[in-house]
Short mmCIF file of C-alpha atoms in Angstrom, two decimals:
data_model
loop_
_atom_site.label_atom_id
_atom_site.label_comp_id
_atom_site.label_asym_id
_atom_site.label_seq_id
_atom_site.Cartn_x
_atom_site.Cartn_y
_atom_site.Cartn_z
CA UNK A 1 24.00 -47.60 -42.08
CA UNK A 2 26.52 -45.05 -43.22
CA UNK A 3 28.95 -46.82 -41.06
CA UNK A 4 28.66 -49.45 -42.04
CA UNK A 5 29.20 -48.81 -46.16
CA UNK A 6 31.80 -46.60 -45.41
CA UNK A 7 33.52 -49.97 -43.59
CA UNK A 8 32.76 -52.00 -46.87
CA UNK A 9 34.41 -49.32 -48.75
CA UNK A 10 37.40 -49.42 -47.08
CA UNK A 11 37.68 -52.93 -46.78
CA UNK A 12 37.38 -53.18 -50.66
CA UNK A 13 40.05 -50.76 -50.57
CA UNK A 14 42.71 -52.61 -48.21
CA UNK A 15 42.08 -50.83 -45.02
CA UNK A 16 41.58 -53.60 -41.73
CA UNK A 17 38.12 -53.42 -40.73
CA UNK A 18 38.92 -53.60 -37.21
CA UNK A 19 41.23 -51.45 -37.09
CA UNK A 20 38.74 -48.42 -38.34
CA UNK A 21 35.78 -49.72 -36.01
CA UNK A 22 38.28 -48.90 -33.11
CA UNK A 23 39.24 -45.61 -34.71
CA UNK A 24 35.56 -44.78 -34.90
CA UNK A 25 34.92 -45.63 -31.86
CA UNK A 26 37.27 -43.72 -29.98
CA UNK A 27 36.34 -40.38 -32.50
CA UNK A 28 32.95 -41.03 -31.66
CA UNK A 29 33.44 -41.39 -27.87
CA UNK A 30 35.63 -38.18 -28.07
CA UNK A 31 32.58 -36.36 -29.59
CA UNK A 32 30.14 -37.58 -26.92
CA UNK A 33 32.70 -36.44 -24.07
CA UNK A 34 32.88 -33.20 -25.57
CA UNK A 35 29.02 -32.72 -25.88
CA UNK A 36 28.12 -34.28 -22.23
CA UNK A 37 31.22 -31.22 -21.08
CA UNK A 38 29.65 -28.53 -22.85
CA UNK A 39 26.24 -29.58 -21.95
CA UNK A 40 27.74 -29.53 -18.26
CA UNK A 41 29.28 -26.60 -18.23
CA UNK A 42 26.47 -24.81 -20.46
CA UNK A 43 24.24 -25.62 -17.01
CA UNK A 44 26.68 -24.71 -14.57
CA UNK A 45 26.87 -21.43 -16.42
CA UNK A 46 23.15 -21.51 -16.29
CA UNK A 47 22.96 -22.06 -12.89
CA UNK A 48 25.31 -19.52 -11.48
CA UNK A 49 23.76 -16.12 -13.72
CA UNK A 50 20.05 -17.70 -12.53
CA UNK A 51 17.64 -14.81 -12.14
CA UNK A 52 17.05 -13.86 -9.05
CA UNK A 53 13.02 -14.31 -8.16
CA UNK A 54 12.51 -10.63 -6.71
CA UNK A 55 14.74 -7.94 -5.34
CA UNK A 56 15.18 -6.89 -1.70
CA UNK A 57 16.27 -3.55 -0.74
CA UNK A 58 16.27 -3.43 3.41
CA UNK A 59 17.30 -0.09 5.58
CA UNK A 60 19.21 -0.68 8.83
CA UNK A 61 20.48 1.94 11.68
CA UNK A 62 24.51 2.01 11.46
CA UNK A 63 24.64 2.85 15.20
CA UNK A 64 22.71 1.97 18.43
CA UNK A 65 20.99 -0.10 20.47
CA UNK A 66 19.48 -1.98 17.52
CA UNK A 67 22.92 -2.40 15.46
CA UNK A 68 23.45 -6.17 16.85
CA UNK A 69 19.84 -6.94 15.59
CA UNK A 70 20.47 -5.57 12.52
CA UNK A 71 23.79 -7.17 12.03
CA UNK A 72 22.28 -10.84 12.87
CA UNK A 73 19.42 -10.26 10.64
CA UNK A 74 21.87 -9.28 7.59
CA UNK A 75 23.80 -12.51 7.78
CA UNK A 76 20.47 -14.96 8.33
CA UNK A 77 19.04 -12.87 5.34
CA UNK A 78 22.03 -13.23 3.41
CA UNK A 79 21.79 -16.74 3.37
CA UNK A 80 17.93 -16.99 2.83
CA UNK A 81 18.46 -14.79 0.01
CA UNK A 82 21.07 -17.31 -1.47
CA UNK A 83 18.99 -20.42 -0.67
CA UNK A 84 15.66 -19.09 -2.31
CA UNK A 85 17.38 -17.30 -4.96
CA UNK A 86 16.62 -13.39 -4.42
CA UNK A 87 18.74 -10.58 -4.22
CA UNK A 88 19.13 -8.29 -1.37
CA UNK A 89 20.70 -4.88 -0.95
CA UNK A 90 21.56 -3.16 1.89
CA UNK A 91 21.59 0.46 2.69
CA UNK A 92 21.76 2.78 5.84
CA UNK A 93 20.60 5.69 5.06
CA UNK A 94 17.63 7.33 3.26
CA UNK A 95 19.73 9.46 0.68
CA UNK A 96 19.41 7.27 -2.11
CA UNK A 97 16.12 6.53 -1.83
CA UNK A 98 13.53 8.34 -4.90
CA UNK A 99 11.55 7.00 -7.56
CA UNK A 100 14.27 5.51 -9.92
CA UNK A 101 15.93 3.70 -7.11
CA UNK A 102 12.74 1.82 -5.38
CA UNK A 103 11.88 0.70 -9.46
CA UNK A 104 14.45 -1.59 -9.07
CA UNK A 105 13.01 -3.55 -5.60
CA UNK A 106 9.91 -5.89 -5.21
CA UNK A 107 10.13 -5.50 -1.97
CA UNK A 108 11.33 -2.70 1.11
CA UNK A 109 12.70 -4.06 4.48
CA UNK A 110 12.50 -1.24 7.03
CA UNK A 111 14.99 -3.12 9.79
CA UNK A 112 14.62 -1.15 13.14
CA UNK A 113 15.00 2.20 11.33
CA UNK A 114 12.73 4.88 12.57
CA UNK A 115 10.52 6.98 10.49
CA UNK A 116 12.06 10.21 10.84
CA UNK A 117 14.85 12.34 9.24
CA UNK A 118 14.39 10.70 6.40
CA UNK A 119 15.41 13.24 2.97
CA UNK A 120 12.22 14.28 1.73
CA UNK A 121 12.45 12.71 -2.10
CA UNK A 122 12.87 9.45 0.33
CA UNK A 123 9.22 10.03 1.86
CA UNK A 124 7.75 10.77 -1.23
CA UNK A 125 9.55 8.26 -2.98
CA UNK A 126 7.97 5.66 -0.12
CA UNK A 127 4.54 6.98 0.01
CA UNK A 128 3.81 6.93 -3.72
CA UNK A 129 5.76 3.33 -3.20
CA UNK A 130 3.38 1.76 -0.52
CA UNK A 131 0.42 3.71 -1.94
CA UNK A 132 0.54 2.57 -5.19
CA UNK A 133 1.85 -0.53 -4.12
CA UNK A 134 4.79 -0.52 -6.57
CA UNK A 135 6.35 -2.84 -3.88
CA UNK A 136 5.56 -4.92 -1.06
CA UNK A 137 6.95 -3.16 2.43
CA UNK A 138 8.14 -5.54 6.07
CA UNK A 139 8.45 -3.09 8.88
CA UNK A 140 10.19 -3.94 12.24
CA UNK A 141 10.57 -2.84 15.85
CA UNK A 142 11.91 0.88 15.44
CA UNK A 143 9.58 1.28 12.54
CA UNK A 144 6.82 1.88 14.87
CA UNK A 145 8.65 4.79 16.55
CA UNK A 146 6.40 7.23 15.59
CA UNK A 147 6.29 11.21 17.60
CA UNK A 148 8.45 14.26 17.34
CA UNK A 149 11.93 13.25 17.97
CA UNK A 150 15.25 14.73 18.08
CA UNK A 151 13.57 17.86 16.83
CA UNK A 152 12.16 16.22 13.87
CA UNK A 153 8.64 16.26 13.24
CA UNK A 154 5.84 13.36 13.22
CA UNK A 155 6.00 12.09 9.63
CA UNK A 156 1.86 12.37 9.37
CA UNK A 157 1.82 9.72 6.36
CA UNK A 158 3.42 7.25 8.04
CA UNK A 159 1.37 7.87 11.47
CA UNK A 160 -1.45 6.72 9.35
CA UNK A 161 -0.07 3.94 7.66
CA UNK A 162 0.93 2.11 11.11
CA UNK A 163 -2.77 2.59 12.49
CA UNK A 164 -3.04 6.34 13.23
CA UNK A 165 -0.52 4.86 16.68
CA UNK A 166 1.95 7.43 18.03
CA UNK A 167 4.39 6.15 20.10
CA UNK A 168 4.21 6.48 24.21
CA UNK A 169 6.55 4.13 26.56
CA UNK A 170 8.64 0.61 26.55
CA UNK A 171 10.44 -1.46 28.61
CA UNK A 172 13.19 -0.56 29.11
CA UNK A 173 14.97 -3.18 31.17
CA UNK A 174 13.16 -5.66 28.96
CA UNK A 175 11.05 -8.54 29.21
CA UNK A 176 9.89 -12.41 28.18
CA UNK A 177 6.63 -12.72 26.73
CA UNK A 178 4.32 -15.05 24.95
CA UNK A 179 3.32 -13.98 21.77
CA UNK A 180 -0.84 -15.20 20.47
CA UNK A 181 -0.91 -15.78 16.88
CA UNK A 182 -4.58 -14.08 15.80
CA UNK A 183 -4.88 -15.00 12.40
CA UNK A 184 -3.55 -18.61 11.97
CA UNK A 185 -4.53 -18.37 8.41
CA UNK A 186 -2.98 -15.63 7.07
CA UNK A 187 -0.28 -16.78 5.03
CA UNK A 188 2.33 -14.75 7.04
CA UNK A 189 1.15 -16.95 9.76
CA UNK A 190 2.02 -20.47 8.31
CA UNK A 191 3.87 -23.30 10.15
CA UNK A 192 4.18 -20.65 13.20
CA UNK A 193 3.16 -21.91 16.59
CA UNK A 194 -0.21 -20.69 18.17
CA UNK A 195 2.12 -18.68 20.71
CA UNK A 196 5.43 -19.00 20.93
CA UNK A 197 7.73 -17.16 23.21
CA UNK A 198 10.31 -14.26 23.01
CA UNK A 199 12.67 -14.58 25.34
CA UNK A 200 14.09 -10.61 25.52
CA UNK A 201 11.86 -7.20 24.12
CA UNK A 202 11.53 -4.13 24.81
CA UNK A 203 7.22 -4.32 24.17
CA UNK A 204 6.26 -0.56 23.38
CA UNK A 205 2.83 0.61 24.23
CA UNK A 206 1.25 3.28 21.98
CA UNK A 207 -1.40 6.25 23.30
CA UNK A 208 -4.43 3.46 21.05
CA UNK A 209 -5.00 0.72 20.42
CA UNK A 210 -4.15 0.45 16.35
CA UNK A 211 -6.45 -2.58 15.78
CA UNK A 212 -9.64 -0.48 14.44
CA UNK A 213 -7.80 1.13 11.35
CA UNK A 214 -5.29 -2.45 11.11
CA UNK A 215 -5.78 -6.37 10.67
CA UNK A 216 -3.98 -7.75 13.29
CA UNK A 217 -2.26 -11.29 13.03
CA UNK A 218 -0.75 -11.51 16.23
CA UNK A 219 -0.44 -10.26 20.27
CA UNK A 220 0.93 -10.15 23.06
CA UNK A 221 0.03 -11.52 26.46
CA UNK A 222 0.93 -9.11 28.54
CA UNK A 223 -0.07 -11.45 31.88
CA UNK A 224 3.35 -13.33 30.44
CA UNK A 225 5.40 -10.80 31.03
CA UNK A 226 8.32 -11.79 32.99
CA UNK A 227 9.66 -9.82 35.10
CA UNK A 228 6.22 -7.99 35.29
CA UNK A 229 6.03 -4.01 34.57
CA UNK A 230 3.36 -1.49 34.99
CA UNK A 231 3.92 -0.07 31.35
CA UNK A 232 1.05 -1.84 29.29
CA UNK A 233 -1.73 -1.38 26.75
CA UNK A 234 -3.92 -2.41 29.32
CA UNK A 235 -5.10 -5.56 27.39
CA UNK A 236 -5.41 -6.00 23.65
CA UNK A 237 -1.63 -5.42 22.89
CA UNK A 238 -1.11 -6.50 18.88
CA UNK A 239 2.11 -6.65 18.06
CA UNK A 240 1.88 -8.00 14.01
CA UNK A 241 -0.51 -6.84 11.76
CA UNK A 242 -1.09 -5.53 8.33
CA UNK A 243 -2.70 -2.41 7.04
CA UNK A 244 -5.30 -3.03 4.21
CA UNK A 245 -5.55 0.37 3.00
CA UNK A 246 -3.21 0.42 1.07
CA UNK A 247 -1.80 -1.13 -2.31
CA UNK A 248 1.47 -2.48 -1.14
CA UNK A 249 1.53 -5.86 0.82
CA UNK A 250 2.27 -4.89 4.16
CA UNK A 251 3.42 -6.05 7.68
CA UNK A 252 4.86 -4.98 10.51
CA UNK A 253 6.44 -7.10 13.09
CA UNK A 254 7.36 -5.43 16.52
CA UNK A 255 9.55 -7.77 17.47
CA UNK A 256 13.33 -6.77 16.51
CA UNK A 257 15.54 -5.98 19.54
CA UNK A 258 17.44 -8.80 20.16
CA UNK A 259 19.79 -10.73 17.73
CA UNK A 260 18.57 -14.15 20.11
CA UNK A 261 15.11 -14.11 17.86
CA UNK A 262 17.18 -15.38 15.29
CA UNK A 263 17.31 -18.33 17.67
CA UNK A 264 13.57 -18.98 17.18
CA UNK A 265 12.24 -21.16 14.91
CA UNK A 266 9.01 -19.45 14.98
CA UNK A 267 10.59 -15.65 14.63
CA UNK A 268 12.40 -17.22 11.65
CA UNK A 269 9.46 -18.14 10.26
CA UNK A 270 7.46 -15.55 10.55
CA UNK A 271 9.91 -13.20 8.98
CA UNK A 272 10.64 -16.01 6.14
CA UNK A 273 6.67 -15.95 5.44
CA UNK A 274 6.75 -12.10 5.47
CA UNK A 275 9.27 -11.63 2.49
CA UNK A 276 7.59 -14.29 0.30
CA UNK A 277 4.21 -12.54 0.76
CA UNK A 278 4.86 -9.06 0.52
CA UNK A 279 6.91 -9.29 -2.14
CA UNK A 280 4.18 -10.63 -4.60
CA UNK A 281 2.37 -7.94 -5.73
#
């Protein structure tokens, strides 16, 4: 409508008519290039400061026998992390760790780091953490290391938080095993197979049995070991479970030797199932 009388006006006034509607026309195309690019680059902007859904702080051993582990599971959780849009930090040591710092996480990763030597703002830091559950917690493998070593003593706390278990033998020269999910419908346990196999672990025993003060989710079927060893639990062997008593979403997986059980689709998605629930409060 406007158009249009500004055309008439300008054709009363000499100006071609056709002449303008192409002039228009390419000022008005202009404008609706430059909106569609800034309404482009206004979601590409969007896109690439999106907020991450939670925050991921995970501990990992800088030495050892569990440093190719911990180096596999860095890069696959990398990736996850960038996939599913959540952050993930990385540290190797406990002397960071106190109140202020753990604010900023949703959830803890304990990656084959035992629970000793740690400073001691770091334990209380963790305790009032998991207790209050301020944070969802994964444990794996080394987490479950759990006695008086190299001259430190048994961290009592966290002695009771893995199922009042203290640590007593593993295998050493390793072993395959099938693995007996427990509870198929916990949601840790989704889309995993009803026992899948791990092809290389070291399978500690403890000096109990933690299921009485524990929910377990998953076992071990000892019977599968291959080659076959003496050091056992002597039957009900759990080797995931969670530990109701306390605030914080927990789990702990045993399973964390080997870089290979990144190769399993099942290991993958078990540990993919463990960051999404613990880190919902």
């Amino acid at each position: 409508m406007v158009v249009n009388q500004f055309l008439f006006s300008c054709v009363n006034i000499g100006v071609n008519k056709l002449a303008l509607a192409k002039f228009i026309k390419r000022v008005l195309m202009k404008k609706i290039f430059l909106l569609l690019f800034c309404g482009f680059s206004l979601c590409m902007a969007n896109a690439q400061t999106k907020v991450p859904r939670f925050h991921v702080i995970a501990l990992y051993e800088n030495g050892g026998h569990h440093i190719e582990y911990s180096k596999a599971a860095r890069v696959w959780l990398d990736k996850l992390a960038a996939d599913s849009n959540f952050s993930i930090d990385y540290i190797q040591n406990t002397d960071s760790i106190d109140d202020k710092f753990l604010s900023k996480y949703q959830l803890f990763i304990q990656l084959d780091y035992a629970p000793y030597a740690w400073k001691d703002k770091a334990v209380a830091a963790f305790e009032k953490y998991i207790t209050e559950g301020r944070g969802g917690w994964i444990g794996f493998h080394h987490a479950t290391l759990i006695g008086e070593f190299d001259g430190y003593p048994m961290w009592e706390w966290f002695h009771q938080f893995m199922g009042d278990i203290r640590f007593k033998s593993y295998i050493a020269t390793f072993a395959k095993a099938t693995v007996d999910v427990e509870d198929k419908q916990h949601p840790v346990m989704k889309g995993v197979s009803p026992t899948f196999t791990v092809e290389k672990e070291e399978w500690y025993t403890y000096d109990k049995d933690p299921r009485p003060n524990v929910h377990v989710l998953a076992t071990v079927d000892e019977s599968t070991y291959d080659p076959n060893s003496d050091i056992k639990m002597g039957g009900d062997h759990p080797v995931v479970w969670t530990n109701l008593n306390y605030k914080a979403r927990n789990v702990y997986i045993f399973m964390g030797h080997s870089p290979i059980l990144f190769e399993s689709k099942d290991y993958r998605t078990l540990f993919t199932n463990a960051i999404f629930w613990a880190a919902v409060k």
